[in-house]
PDB file of C-alpha atoms in Angstrom:
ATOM      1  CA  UNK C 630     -11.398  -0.766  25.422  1.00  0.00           C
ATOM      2  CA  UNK C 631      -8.494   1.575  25.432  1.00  0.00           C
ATOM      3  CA  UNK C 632      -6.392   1.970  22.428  1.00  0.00           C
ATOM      4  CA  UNK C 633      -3.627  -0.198  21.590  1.00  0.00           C
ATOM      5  CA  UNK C 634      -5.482  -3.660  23.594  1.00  0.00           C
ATOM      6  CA  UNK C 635      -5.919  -6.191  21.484  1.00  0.00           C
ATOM      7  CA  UNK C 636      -7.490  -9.570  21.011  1.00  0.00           C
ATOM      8  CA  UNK C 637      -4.881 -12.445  19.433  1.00  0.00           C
ATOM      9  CA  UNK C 638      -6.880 -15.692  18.390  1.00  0.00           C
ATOM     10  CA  UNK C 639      -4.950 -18.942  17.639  1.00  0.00           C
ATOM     11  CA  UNK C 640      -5.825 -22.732  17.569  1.00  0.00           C
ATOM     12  CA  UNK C 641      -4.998 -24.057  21.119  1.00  0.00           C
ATOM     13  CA  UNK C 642      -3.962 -27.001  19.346  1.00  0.00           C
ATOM     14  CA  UNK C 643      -1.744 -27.821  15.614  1.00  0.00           C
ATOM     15  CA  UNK C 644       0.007 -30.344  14.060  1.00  0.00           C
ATOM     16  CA  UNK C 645       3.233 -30.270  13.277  1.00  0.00           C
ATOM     17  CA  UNK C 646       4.174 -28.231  10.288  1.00  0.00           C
ATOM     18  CA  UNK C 647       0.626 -27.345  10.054  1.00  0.00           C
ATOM     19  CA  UNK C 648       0.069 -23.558   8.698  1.00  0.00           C
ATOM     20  CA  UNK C 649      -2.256 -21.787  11.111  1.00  0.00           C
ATOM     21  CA  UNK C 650      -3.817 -18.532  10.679  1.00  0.00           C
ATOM     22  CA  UNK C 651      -3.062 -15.570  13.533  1.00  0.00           C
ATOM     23  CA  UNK C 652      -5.963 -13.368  13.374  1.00  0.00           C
ATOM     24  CA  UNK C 653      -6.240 -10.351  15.847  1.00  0.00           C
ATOM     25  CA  UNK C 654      -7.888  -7.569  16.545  1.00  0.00           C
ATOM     26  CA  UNK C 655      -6.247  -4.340  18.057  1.00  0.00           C
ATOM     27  CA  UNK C 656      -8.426  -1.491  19.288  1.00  0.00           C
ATOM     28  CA  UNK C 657      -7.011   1.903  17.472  1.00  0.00           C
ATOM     29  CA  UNK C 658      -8.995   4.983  16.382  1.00  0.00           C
ATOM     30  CA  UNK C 659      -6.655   4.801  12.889  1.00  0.00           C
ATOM     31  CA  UNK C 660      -7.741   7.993  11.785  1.00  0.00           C
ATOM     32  CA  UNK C 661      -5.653   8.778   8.300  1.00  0.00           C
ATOM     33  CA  UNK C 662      -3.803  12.351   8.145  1.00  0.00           C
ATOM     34  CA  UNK C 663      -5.494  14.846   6.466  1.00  0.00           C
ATOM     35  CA  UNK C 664      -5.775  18.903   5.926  1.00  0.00           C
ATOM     36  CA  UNK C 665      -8.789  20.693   5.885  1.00  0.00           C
ATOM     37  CA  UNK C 666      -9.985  21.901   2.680  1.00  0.00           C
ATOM     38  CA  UNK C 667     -10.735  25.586   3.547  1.00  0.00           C
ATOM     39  CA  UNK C 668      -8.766  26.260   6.178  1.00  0.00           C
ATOM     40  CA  UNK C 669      -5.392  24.450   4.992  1.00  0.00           C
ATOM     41  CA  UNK C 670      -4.946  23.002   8.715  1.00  0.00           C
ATOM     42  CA  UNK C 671      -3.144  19.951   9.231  1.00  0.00           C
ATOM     43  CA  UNK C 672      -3.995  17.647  11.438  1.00  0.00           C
ATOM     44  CA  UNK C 673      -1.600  14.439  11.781  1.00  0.00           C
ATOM     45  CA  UNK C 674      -4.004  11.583  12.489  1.00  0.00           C
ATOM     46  CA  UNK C 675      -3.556   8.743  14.664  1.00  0.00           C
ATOM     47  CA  UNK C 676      -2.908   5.512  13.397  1.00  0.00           C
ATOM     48  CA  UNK C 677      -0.727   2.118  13.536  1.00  0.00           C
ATOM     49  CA  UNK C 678       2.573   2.458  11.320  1.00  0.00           C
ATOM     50  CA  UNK C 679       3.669  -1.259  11.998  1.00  0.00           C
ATOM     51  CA  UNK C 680       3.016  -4.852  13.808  1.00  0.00           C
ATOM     52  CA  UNK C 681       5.388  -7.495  13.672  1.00  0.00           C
ATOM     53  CA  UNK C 682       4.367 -11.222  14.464  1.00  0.00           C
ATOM     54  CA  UNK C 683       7.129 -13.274  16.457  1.00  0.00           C
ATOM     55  CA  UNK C 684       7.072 -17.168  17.037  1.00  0.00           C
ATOM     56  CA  UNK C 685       9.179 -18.043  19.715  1.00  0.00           C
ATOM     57  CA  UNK C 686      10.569 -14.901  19.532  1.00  0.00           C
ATOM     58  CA  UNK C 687      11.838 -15.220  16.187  1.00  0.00           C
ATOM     59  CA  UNK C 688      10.725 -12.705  13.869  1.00  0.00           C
ATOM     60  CA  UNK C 689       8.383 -14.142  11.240  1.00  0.00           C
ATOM     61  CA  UNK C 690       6.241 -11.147   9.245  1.00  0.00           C
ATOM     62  CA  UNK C 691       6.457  -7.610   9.542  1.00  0.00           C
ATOM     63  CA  UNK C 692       3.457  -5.287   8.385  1.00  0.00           C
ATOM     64  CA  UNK C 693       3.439  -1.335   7.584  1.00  0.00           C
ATOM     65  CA  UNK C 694       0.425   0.354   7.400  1.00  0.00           C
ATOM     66  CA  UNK C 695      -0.810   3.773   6.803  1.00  0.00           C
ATOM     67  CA  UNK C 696      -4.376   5.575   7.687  1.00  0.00           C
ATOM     68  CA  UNK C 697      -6.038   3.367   5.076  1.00  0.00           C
ATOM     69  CA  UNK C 698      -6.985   0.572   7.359  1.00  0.00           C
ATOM     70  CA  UNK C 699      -9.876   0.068   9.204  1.00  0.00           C
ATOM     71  CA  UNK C 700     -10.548   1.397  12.678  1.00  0.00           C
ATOM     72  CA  UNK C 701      -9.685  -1.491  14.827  1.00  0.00           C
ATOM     73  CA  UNK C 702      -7.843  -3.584  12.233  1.00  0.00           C
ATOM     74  CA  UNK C 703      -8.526  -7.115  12.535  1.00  0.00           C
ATOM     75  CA  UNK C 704      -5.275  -8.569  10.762  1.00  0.00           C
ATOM     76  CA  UNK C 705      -4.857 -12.598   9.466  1.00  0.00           C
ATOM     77  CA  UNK C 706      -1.395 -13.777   9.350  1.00  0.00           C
ATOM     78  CA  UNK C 707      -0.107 -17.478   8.601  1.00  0.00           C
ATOM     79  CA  UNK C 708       2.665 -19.085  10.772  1.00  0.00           C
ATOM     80  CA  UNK C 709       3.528 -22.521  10.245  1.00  0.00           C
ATOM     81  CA  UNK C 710       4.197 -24.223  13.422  1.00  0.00           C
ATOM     82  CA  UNK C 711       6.622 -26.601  14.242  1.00  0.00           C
ATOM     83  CA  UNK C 712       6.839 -26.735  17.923  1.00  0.00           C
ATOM     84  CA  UNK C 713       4.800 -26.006  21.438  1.00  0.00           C
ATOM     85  CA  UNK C 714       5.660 -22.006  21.735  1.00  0.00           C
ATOM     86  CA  UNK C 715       4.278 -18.223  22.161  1.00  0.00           C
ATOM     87  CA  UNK C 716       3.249 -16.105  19.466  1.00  0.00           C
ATOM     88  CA  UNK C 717       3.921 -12.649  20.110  1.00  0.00           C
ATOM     89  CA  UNK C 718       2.561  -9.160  18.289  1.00  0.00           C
ATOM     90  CA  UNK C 719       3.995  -6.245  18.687  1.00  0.00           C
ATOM     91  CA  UNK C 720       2.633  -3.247  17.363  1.00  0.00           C
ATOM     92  CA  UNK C 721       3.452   0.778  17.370  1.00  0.00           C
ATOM     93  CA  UNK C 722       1.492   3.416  16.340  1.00  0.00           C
ATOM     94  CA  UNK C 723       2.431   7.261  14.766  1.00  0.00           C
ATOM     95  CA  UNK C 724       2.429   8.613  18.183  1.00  0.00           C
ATOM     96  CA  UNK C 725       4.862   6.591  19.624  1.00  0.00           C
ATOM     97  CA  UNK C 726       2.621   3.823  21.248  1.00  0.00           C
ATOM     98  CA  UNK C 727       4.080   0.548  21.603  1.00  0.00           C
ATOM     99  CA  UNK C 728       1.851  -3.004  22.255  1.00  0.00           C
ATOM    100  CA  UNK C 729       2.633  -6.118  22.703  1.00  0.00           C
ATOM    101  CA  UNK C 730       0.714  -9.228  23.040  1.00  0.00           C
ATOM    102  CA  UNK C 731       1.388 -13.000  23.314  1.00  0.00           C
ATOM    103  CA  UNK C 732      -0.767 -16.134  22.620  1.00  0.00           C
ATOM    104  CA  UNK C 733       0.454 -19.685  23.117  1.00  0.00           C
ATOM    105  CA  UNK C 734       0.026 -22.998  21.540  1.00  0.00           C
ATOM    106  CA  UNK C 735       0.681 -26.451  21.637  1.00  0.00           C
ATOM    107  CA  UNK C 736       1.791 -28.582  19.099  1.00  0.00           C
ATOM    108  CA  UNK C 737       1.487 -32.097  18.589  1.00  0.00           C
TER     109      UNK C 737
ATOM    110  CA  UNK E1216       7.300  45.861 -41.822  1.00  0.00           C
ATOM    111  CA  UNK E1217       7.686  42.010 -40.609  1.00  0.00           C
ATOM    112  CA  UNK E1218      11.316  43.558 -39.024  1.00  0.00           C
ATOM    113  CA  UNK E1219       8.739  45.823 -36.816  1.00  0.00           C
ATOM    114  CA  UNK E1220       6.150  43.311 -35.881  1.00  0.00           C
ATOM    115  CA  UNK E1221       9.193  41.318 -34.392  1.00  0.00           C
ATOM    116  CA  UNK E1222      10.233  43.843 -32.615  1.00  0.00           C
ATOM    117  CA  UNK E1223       7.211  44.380 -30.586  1.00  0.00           C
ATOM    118  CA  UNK E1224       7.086  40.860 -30.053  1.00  0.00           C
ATOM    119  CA  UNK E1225      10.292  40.167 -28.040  1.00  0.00           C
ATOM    120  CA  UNK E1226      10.091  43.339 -26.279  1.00  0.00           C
ATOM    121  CA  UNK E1227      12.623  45.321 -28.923  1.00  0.00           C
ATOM    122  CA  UNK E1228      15.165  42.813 -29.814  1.00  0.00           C
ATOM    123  CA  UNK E1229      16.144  42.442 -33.583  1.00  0.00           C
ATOM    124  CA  UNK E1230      15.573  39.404 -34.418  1.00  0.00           C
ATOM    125  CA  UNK E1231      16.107  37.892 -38.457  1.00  0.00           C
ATOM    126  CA  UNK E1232      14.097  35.058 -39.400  1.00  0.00           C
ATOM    127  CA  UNK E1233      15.907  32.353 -38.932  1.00  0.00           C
ATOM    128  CA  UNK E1234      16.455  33.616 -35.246  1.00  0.00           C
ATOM    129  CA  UNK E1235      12.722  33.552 -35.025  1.00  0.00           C
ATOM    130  CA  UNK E1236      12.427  30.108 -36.432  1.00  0.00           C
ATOM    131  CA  UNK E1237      14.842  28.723 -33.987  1.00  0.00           C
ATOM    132  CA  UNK E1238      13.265  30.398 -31.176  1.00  0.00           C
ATOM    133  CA  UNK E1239       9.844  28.712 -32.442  1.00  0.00           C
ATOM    134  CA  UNK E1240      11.556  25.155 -31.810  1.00  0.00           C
ATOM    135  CA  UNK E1241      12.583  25.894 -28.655  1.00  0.00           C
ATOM    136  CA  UNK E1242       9.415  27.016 -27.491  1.00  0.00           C
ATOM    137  CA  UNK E1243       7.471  24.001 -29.018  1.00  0.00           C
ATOM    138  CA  UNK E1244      10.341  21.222 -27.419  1.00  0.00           C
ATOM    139  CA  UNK E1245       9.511  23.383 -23.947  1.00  0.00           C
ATOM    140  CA  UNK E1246       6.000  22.516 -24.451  1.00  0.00           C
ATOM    141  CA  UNK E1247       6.475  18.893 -25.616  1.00  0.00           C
ATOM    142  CA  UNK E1248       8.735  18.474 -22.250  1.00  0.00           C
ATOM    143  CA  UNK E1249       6.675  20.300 -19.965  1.00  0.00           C
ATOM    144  CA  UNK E1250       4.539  17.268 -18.865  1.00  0.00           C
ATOM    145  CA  UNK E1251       7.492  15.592 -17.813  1.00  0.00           C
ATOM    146  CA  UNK E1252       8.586  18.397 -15.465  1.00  0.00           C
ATOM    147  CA  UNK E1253       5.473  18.352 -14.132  1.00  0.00           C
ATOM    148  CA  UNK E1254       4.122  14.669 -13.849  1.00  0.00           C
ATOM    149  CA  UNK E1255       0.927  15.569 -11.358  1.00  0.00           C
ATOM    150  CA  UNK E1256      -0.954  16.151 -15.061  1.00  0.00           C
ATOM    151  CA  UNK E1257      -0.069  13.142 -16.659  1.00  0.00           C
ATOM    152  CA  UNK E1258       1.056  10.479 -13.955  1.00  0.00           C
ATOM    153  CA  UNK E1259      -1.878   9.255 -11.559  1.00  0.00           C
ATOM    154  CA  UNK E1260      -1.400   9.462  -7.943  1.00  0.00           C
ATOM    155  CA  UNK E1261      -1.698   5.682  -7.623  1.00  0.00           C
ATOM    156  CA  UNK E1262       1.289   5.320 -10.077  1.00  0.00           C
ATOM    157  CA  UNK E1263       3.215   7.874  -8.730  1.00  0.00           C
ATOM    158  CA  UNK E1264       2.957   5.758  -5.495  1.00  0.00           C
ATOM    159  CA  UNK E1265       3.732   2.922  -6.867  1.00  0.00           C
ATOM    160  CA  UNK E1266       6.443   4.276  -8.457  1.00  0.00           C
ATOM    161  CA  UNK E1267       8.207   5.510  -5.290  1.00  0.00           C
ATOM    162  CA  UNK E1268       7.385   2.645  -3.266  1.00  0.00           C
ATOM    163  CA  UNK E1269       8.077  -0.347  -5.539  1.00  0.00           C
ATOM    164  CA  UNK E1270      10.829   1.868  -7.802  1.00  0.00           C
ATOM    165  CA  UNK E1271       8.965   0.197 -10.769  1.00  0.00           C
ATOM    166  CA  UNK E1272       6.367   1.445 -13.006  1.00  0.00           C
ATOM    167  CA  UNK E1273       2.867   0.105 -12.761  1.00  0.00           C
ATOM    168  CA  UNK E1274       2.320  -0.631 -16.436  1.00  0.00           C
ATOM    169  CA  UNK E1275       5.547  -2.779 -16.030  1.00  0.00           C
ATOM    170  CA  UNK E1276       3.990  -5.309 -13.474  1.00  0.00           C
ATOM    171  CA  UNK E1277       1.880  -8.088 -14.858  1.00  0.00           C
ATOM    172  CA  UNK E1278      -1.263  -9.274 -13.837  1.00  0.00           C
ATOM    173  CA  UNK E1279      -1.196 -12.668 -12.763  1.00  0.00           C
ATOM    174  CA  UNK E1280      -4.366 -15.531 -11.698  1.00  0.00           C
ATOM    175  CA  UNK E1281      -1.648 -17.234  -8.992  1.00  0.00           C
ATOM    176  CA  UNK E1282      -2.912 -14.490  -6.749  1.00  0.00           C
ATOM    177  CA  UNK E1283      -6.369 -14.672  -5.729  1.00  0.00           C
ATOM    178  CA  UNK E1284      -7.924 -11.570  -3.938  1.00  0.00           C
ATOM    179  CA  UNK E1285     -10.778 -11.998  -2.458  1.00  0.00           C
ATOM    180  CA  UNK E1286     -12.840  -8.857  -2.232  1.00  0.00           C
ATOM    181  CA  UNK E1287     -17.176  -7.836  -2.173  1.00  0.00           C
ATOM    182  CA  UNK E1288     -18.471  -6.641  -5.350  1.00  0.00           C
ATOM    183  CA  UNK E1289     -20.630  -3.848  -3.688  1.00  0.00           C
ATOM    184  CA  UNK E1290     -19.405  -2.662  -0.076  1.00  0.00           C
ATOM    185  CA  UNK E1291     -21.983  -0.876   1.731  1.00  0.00           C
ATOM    186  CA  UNK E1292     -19.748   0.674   3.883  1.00  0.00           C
ATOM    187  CA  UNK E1293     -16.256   2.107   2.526  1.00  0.00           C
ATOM    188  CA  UNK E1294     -14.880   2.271   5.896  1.00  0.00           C
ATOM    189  CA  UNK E1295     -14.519  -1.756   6.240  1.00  0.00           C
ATOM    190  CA  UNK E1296     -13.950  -3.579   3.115  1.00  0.00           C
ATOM    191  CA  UNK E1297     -12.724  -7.273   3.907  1.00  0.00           C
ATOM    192  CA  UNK E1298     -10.009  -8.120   1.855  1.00  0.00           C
ATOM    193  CA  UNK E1299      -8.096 -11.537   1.705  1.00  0.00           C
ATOM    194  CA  UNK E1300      -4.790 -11.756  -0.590  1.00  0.00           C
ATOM    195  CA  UNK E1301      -4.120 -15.788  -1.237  1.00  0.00           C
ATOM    196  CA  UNK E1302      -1.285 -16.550  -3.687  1.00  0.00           C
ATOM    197  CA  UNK E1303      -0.550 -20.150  -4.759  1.00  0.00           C
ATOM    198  CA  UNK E1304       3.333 -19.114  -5.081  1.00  0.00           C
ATOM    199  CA  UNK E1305       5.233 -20.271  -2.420  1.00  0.00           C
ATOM    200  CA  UNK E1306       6.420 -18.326   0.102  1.00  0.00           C
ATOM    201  CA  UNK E1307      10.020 -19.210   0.077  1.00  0.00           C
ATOM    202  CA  UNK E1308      10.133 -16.908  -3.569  1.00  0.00           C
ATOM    203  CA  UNK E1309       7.747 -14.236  -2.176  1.00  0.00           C
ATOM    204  CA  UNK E1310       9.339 -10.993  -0.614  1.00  0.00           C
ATOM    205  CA  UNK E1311       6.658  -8.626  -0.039  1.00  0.00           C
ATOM    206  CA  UNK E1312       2.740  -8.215  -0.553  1.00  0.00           C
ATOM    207  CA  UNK E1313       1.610  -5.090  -1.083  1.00  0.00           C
ATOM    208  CA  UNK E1314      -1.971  -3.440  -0.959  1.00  0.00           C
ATOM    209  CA  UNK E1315      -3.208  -0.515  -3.254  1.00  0.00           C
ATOM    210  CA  UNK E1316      -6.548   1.485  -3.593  1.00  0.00           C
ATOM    211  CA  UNK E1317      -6.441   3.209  -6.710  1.00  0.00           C
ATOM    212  CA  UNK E1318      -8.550   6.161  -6.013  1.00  0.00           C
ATOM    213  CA  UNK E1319      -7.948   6.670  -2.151  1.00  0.00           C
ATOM    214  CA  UNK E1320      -6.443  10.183  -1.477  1.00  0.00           C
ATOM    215  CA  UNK E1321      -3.125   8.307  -0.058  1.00  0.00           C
ATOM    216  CA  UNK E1322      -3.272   5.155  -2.662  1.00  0.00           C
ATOM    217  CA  UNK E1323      -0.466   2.542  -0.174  1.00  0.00           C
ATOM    218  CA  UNK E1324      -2.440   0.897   2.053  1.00  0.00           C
ATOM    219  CA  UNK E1325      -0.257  -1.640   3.476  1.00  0.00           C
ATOM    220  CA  UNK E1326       2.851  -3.909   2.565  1.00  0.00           C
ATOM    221  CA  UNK E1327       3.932  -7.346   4.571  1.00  0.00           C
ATOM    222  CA  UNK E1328       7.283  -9.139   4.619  1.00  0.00           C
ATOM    223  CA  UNK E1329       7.168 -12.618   4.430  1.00  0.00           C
ATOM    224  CA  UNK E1330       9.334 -15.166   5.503  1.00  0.00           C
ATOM    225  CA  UNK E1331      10.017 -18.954   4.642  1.00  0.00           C
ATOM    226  CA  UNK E1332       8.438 -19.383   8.303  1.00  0.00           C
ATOM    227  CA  UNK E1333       4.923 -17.595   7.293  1.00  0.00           C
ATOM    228  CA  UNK E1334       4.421 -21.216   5.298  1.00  0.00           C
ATOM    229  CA  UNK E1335       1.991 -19.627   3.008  1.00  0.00           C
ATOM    230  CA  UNK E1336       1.117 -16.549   1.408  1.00  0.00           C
ATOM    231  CA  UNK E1337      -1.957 -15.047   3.140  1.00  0.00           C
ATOM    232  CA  UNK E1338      -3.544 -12.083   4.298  1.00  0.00           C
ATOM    233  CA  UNK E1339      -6.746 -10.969   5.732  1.00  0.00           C
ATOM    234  CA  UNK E1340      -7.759  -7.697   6.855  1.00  0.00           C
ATOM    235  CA  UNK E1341      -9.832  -4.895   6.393  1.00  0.00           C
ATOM    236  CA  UNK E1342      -8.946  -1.707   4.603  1.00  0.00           C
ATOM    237  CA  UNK E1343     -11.192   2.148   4.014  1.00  0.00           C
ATOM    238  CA  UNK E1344     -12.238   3.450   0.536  1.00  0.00           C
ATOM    239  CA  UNK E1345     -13.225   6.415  -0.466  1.00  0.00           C
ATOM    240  CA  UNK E1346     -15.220   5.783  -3.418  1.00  0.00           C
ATOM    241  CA  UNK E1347     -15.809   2.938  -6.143  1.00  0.00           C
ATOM    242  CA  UNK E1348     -11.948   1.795  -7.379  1.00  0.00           C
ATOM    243  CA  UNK E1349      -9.653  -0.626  -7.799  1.00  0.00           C
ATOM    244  CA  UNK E1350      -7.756  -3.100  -5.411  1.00  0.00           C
ATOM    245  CA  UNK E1351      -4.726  -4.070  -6.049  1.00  0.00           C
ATOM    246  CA  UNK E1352      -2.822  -6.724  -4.452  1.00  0.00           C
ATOM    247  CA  UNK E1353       0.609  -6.395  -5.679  1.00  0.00           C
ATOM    248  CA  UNK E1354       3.877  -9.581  -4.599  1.00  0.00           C
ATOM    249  CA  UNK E1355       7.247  -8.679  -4.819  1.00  0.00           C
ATOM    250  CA  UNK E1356       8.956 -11.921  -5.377  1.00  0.00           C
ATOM    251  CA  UNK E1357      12.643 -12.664  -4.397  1.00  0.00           C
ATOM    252  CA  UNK E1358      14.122 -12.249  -7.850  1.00  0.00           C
ATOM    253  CA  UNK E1359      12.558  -8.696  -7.958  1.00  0.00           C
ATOM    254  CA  UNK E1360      10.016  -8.927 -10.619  1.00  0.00           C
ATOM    255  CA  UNK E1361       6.371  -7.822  -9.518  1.00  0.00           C
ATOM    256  CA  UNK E1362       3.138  -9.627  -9.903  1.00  0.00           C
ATOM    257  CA  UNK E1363      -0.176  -8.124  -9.466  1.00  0.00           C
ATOM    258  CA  UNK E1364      -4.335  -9.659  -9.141  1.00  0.00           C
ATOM    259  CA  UNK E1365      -6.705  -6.395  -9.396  1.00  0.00           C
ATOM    260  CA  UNK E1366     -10.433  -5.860  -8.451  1.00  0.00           C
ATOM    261  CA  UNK E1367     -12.899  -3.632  -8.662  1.00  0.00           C
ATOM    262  CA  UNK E1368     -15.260  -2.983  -5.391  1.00  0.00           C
ATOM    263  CA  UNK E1369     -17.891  -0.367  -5.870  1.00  0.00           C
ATOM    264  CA  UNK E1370     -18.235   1.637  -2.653  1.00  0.00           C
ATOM    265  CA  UNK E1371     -22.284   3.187  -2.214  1.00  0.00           C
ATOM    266  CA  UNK E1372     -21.077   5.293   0.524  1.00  0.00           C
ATOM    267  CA  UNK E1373     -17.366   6.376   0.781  1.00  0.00           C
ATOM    268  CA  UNK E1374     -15.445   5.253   4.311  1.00  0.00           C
ATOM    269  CA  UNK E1375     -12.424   7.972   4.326  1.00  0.00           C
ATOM    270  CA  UNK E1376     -14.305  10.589   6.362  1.00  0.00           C
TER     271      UNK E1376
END
């Protein structure tokens, strides 16, 4: 998969009120900066700075993160739903990639 | 005699003793104040990062059993250690979470914001280490104290390659 897809799992059904967990999976090399020991080169890495996690497009969590988490980050977030909507990710990395990607569910 | 060894000693100055005895001071309350000027001897990288992320020092946050972290003893691999932060405090009081590996070469490994509409305070994910350390899952709460829940996870091969 190319960098910067991703895989966004939700219930396809909740009660209401009901705390659910958002768990996804974004495909991302995440390769931390670092400089060579003998040769003093720098070389900046590649890796996601930040995802945010919307619910009908209200913002509910925002996450930084450096080089120290795992290639493809899988990433579990609570929301606690109180009506039918979309979820929405969006995500950016250090090179100025941006991703978005939606899930929806229904709630009882 | 004692005039002459003085002498040699500041490179031809005159010097009396109580010159020299004031000098002495000086040069001991330079030493006593040199760690301080130069804190990558005495401060750890992981508190130094703390430090100027949080703007509090570590030994100032308490440890705390309301937040469980959930990590393996022994990771095989130290490029994907599963960690899960739970914290029985509710969310409406909770700020931030943050995540810390002592001994990583960069020690911040990730911080979330929380918000009354997260309904709970959770997070999975998984995270690189370089070698056998400590985790530790640090909440900034809304009054801005700090809480903290620490584990160890021994690494057998390191993941930051």
């Amino acid at each position: 998969m190319a960098t910067g897809t991703a895989i966004v799992r939700v219930p396809k059904e909740a009660q209401k009120g009901q705390v659910i967990r958002v768990q996804m999976v974004i495909t991302h090399p995440m390769t931390p900066p670092r400089r060579d020991p003998q040769t003093g080169q720098e070389t900046p890495g590649h890796y996601l700075t930040k995802l945010q996690l919307f619910y009908n497009d209200q913002l509910v969590s925002e996450m930084s993160m450096g080089g120290g988490v795992s290639a493809n980050p899988f990433i579990a977030l609570p929301l606690r739903v109180e009506s039918s909507g979309v979820i929405k990710t969006a995500y950016e990395d250090n090179k100025g990639g941006k991703w978005e990607k939606t899930a929806e569910i229904t709630v009882k | 005699m004692q005039t002459l060894q003085h002498k040699n000693l500041l490179g031809g100055i005159y010097i009396d003793r109580r010159k020299f005895l004031l000098l002495g001071a000086v040069a001991v309350a330079g030493l006593t104040f040199a760690p301080a000027i130069k804190p990558a001897f005495a401060v750890s990288k992981l508190e130094e990062e703390v430090k100027k992320r949080l703007g509090v020092e570590l030994s100032a946050i308490k440890e705390t059993a309301e937040i469980k972290l959930t990590v393996p003893t022994i990771a095989e691999s130290g490029a994907n250690v599963p960690i899960t932060v739970e914290a029985d405090i509710p969310v409406e009081k909770v700020e931030r979470l943050w995540i810390f590996v002592d001994k990583n070469p960069t020690p911040w490994i990730a911080d979330v914001k929380f918000t009354p509409h997260n309904g709970q305070v959770f997070l999975s994910t998984r995270i690189k280490m370089g070698e056998t350390s400590n985790v530790r899952a640090i909440l900034q709460l809304k009054d801005g104290t700090f809480v903290m829940a620490t584990e160890e996870v021994k690494v057998t091969a390191g993941g930051c390659g």
